GROMACS .gro file of C-alpha atoms in nm:
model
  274
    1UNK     CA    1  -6.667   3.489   9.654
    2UNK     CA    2  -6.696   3.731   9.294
    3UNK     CA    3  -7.057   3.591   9.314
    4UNK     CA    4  -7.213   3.947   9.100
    5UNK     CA    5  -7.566   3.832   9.058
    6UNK     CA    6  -7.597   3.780   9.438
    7UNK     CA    7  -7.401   4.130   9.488
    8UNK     CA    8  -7.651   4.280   9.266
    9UNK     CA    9  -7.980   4.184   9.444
   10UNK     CA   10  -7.800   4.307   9.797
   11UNK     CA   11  -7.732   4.620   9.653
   12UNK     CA   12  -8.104   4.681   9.579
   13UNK     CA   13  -8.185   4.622   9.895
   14UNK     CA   14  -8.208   4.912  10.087
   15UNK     CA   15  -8.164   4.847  10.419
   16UNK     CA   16  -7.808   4.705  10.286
   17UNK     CA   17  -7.496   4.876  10.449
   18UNK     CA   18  -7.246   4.853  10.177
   19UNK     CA   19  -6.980   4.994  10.389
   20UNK     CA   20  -7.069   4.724  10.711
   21UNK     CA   21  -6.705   4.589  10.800
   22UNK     CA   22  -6.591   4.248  10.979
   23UNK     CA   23  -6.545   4.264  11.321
   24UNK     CA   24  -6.200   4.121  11.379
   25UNK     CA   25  -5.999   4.358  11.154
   26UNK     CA   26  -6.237   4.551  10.988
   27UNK     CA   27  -6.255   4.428  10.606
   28UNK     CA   28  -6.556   4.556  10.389
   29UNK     CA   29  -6.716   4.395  10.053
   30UNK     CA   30  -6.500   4.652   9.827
   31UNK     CA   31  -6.195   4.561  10.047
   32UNK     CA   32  -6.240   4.183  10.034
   33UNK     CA   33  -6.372   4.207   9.651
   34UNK     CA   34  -6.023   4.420   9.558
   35UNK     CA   35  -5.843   4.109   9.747
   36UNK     CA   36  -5.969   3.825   9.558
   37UNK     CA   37  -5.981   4.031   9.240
   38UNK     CA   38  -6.356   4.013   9.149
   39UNK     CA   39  -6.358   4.270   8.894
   40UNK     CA   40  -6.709   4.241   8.808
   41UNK     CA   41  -6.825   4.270   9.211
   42UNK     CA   42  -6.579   4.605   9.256
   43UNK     CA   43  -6.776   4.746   8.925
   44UNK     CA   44  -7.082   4.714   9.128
   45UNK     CA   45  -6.932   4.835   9.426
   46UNK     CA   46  -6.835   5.099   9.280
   47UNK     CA   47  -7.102   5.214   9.102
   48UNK     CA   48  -7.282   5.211   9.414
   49UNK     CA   49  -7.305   5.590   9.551
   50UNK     CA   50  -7.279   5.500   9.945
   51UNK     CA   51  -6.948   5.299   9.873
   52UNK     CA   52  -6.657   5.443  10.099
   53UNK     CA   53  -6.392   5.382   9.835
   54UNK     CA   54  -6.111   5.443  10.071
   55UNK     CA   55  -6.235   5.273  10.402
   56UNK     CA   56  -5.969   5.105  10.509
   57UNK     CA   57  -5.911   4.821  10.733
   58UNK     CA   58  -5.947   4.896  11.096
   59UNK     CA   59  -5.591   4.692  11.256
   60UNK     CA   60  -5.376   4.823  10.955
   61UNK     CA   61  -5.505   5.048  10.797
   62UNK     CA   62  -5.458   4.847  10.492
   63UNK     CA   63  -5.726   5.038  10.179
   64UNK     CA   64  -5.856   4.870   9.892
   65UNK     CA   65  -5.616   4.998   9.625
   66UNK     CA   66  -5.353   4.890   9.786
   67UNK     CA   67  -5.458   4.512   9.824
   68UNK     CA   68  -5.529   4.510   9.508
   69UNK     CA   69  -5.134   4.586   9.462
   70UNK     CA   70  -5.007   4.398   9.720
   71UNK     CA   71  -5.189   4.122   9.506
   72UNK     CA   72  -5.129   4.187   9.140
   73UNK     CA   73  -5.482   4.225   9.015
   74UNK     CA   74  -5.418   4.475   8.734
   75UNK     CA   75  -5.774   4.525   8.646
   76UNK     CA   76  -5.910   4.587   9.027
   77UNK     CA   77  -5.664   4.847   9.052
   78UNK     CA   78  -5.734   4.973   8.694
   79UNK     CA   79  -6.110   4.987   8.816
   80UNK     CA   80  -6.004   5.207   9.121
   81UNK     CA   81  -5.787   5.446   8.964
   82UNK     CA   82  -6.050   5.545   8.722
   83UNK     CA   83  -6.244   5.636   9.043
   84UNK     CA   84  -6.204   6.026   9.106
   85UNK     CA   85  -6.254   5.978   9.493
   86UNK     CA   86  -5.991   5.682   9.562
   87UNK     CA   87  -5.664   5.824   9.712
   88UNK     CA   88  -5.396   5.671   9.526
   89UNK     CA   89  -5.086   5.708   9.778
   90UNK     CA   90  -5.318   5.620  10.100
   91UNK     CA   91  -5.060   5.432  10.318
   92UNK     CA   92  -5.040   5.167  10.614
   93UNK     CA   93  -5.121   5.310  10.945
   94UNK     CA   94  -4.800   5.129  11.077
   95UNK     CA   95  -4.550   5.167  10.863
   96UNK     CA   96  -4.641   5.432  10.592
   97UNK     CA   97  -4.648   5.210  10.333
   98UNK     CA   98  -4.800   5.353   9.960
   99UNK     CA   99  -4.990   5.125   9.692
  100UNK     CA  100  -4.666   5.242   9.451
  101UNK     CA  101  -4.441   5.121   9.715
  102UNK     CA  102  -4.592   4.773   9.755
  103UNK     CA  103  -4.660   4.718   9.424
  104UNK     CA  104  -4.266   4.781   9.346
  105UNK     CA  105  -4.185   4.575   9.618
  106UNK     CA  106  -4.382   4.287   9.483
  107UNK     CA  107  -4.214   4.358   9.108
  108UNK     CA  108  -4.589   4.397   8.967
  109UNK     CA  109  -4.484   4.598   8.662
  110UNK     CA  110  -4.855   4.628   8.536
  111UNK     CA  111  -4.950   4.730   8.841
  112UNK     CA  112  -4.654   5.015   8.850
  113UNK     CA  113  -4.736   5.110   8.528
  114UNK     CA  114  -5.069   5.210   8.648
  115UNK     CA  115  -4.965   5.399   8.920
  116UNK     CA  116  -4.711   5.606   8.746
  117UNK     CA  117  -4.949   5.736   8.497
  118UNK     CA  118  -5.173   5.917   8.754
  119UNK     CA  119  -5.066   6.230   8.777
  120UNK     CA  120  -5.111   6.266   9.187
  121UNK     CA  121  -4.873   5.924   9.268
  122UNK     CA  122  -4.614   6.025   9.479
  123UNK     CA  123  -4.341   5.833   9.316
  124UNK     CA  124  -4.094   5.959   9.637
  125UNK     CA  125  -4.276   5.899   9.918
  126UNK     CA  126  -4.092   5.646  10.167
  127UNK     CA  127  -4.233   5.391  10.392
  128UNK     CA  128  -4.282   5.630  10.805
  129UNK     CA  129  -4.040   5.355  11.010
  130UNK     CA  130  -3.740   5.312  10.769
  131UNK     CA  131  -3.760   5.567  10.494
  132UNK     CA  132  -3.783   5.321  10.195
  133UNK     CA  133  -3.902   5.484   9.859
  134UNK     CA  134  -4.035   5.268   9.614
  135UNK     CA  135  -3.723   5.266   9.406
  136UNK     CA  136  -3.511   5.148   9.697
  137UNK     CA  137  -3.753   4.838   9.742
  138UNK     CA  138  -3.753   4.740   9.367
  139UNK     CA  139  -3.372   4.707   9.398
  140UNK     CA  140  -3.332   4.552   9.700
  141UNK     CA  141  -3.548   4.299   9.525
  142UNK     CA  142  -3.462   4.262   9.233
  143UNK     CA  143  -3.742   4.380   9.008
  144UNK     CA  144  -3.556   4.504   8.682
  145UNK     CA  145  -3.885   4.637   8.506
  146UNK     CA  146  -4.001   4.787   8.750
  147UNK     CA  147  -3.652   4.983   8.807
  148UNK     CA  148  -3.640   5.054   8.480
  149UNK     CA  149  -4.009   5.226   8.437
  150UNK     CA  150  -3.908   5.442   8.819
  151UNK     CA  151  -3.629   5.557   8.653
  152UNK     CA  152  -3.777   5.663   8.317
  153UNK     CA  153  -4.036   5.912   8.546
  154UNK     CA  154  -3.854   6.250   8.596
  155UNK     CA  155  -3.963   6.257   8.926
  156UNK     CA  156  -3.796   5.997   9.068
  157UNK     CA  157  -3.544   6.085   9.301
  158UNK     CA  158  -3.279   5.803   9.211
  159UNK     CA  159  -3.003   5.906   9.501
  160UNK     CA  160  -3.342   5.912   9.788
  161UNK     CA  161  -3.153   5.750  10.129
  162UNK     CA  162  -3.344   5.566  10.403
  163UNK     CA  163  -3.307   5.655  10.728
  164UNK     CA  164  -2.976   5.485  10.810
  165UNK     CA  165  -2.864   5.653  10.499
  166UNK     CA  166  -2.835   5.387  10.222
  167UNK     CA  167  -2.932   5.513   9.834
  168UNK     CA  168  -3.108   5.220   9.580
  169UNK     CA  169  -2.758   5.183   9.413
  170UNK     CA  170  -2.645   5.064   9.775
  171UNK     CA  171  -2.868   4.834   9.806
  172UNK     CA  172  -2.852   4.675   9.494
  173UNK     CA  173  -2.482   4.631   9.541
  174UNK     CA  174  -2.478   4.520   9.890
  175UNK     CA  175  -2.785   4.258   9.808
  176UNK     CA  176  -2.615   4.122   9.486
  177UNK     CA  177  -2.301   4.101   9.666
  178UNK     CA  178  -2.450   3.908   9.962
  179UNK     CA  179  -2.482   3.616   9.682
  180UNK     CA  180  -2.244   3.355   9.677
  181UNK     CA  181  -2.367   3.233   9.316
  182UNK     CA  182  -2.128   3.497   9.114
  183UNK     CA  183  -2.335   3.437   8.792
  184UNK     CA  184  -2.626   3.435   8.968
  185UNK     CA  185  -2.572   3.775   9.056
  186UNK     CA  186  -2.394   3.929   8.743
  187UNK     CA  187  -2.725   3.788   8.580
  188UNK     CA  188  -2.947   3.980   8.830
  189UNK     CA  189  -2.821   4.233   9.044
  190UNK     CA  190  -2.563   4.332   8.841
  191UNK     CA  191  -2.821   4.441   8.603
  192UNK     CA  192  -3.016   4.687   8.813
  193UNK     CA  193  -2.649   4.839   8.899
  194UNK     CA  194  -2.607   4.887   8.573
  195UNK     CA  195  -2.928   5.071   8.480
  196UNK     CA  196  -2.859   5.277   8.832
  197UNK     CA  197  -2.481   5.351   8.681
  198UNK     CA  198  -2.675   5.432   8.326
  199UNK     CA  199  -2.898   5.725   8.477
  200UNK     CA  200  -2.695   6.076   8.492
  201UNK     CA  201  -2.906   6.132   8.802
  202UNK     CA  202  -2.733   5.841   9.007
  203UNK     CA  203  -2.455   5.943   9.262
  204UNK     CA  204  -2.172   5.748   9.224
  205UNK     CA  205  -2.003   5.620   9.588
  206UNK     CA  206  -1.685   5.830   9.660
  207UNK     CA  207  -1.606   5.563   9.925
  208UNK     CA  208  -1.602   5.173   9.874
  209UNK     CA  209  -1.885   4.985  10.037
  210UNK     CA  210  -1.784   4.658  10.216
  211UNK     CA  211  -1.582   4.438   9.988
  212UNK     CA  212  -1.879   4.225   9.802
  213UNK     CA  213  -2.056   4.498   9.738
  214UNK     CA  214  -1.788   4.718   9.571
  215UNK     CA  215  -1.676   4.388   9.374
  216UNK     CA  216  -2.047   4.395   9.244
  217UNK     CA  217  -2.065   4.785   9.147
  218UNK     CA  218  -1.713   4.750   9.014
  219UNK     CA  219  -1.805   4.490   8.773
  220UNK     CA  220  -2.127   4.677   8.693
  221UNK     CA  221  -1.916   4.996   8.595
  222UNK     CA  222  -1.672   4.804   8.415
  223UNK     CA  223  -1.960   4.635   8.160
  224UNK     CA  224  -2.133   4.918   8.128
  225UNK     CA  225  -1.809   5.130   8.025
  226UNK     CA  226  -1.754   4.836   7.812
  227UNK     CA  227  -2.042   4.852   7.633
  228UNK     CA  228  -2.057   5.184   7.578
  229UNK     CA  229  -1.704   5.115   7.402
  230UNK     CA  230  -1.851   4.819   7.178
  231UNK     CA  231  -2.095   5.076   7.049
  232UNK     CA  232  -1.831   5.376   6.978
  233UNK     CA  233  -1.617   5.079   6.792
  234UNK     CA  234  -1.941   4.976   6.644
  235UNK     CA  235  -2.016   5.319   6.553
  236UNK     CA  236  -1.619   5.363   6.370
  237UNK     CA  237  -1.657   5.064   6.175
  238UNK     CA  238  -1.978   5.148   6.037
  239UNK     CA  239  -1.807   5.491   5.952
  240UNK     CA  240  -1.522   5.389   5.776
  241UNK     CA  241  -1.703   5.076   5.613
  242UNK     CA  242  -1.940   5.330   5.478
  243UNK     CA  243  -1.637   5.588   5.356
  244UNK     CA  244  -1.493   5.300   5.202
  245UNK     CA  245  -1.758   5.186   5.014
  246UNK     CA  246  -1.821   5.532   4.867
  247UNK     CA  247  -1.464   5.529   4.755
  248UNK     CA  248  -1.480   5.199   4.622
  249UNK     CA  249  -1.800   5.323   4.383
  250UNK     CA  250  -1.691   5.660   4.293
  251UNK     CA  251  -1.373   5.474   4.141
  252UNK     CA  252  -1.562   5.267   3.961
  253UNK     CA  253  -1.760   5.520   3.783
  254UNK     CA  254  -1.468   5.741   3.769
  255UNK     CA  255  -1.219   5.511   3.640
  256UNK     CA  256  -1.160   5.512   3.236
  257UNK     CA  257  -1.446   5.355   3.075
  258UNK     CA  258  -1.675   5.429   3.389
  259UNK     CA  259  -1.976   5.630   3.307
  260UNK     CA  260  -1.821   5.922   3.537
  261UNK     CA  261  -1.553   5.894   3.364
  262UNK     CA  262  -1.698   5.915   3.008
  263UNK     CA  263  -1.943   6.212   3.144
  264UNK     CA  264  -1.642   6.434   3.263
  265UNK     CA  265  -1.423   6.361   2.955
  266UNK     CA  266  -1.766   6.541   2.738
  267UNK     CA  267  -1.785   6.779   2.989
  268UNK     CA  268  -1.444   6.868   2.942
  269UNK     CA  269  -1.427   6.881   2.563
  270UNK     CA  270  -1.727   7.077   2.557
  271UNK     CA  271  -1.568   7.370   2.774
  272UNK     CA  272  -1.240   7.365   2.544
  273UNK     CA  273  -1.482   7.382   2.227
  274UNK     CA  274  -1.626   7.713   2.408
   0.00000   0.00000   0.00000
């Protein structure tokens, strides 16, 4: 219940396990602490040297770290990672999955943002029963931010399958054409196909996916090639608006009367005086 004083005294006390889990699935204090996202009780904890910062859950296998990202508590997980013993891809015992992976799944960008800057995530590594990566699970939901920051980390693998073989860019297609709401989806999914489409790293499909879904990546590709466009037009105008105006001055100064004008004219008497 985050209640630190109490905490404190226990920890004192010698004869206190601070590693004693609950019976039924085998929680500890760090564990339930990282949960509820009592910063001040996981400082404690953790300064504590007999705390097991990686004991797990016994039915899950579910460790501290990566409650804290199933849960969004940025400063728990903060806390951990500055720990040099806490193993920052531990995974479910059931189906593989990774703090990163959960954290993306659950579109906590603070969380991500975390994760990617220690050096020993393993941005790639998929869920053991389906082969999700973390990339594929921020697309299939949604999470724009969060695709974004995956794909700005070299190591991302952006063309990863699953095990039944589908890439993020599928996904995001196939999800955002599920949608019946057409704005709905240009306004969401449409988006992370277009930041997919905007990475030289993404494969694009040499076959078209089931009808929605190639509608979807269609209309993706087409805005993106269109904006690309706006911004060489963009890029003209500015040109030739700038060419013009330098035109536009140098006849002014060069016309008769213009101080150009009046310098080149002494310049030019001066040589035939010579």
């Amino acid at each position: 219940n985050g209640h630190e004083g109490v905490v404190r005294l226990l920890l004192a006390h010698a004869a206190t396990k601070v590693n004693q889990a609950t019976t039924d699935v085998g929680s500890t204090p760090l564990f339930m602490a990282c949960q509820e996202g009592h910063e001040g009780v996981v400082r404690l904890l953790l300064a504590h040297a007999a705390t097991d910062v990686n004991q797990a859950r016994t039915n899950d296998g579910t460790a501290p770290l990566l409650m804290a990202c199933v849960q969004g508590h940025e400063g728990v997980v903060r806390l951990l990672l500055e720990n040099a013993t806490t193993d920052v891809n531990q995974a479910l015992t059931d189906d593989g999955s990774t703090p990163l992976f959960v954290a993306c799944l659950m579109g906590w960008e603070e969380v991500v943002e975390l994760l990617l800057e220690n050096a020993a995530t393993k941005v790639n590594q998929a869920t053991t029963d389906d082969g999700r990566t973390p990339l594929w699970a921020a697309c299939e939901n949604c999470h724009k931010g969060v695709v974004r920051m995956l794909l700005g980390n070299a190591a991302t693998d952006v063309n990863q399958t699953t095990f039944y073989g589908t890439t993020p860019l599928f996904i995001a297609c196939s999800k955002g054409g599920s949608l019946t709401d057409e704005n709905q989806r240009r306004r969401h999914y449409e988006g992370v196909v277009r930041l997919l489409l905007e990475d030289a790293r993404t494969t694009r499909p040499t076959e078209e996916y089931y009808e929605a879904a190639w509608t979807l990546y269609v209309a993706a590709l087409k805005n993106l090639r269109r904006t690309r466009n706006a911004r060489f037009r963009g890029l003209i105008r500015a040109t030739i608006a700038f060419n013009r105006k330098r035109l536009a001055t140098a006849q002014r100064i060069y016309a008769p009367g213009g101080a150009g004008f009046t310098a080149a004219a002494a310049s030019f008497a001066a040589a035939v005086e010579r």
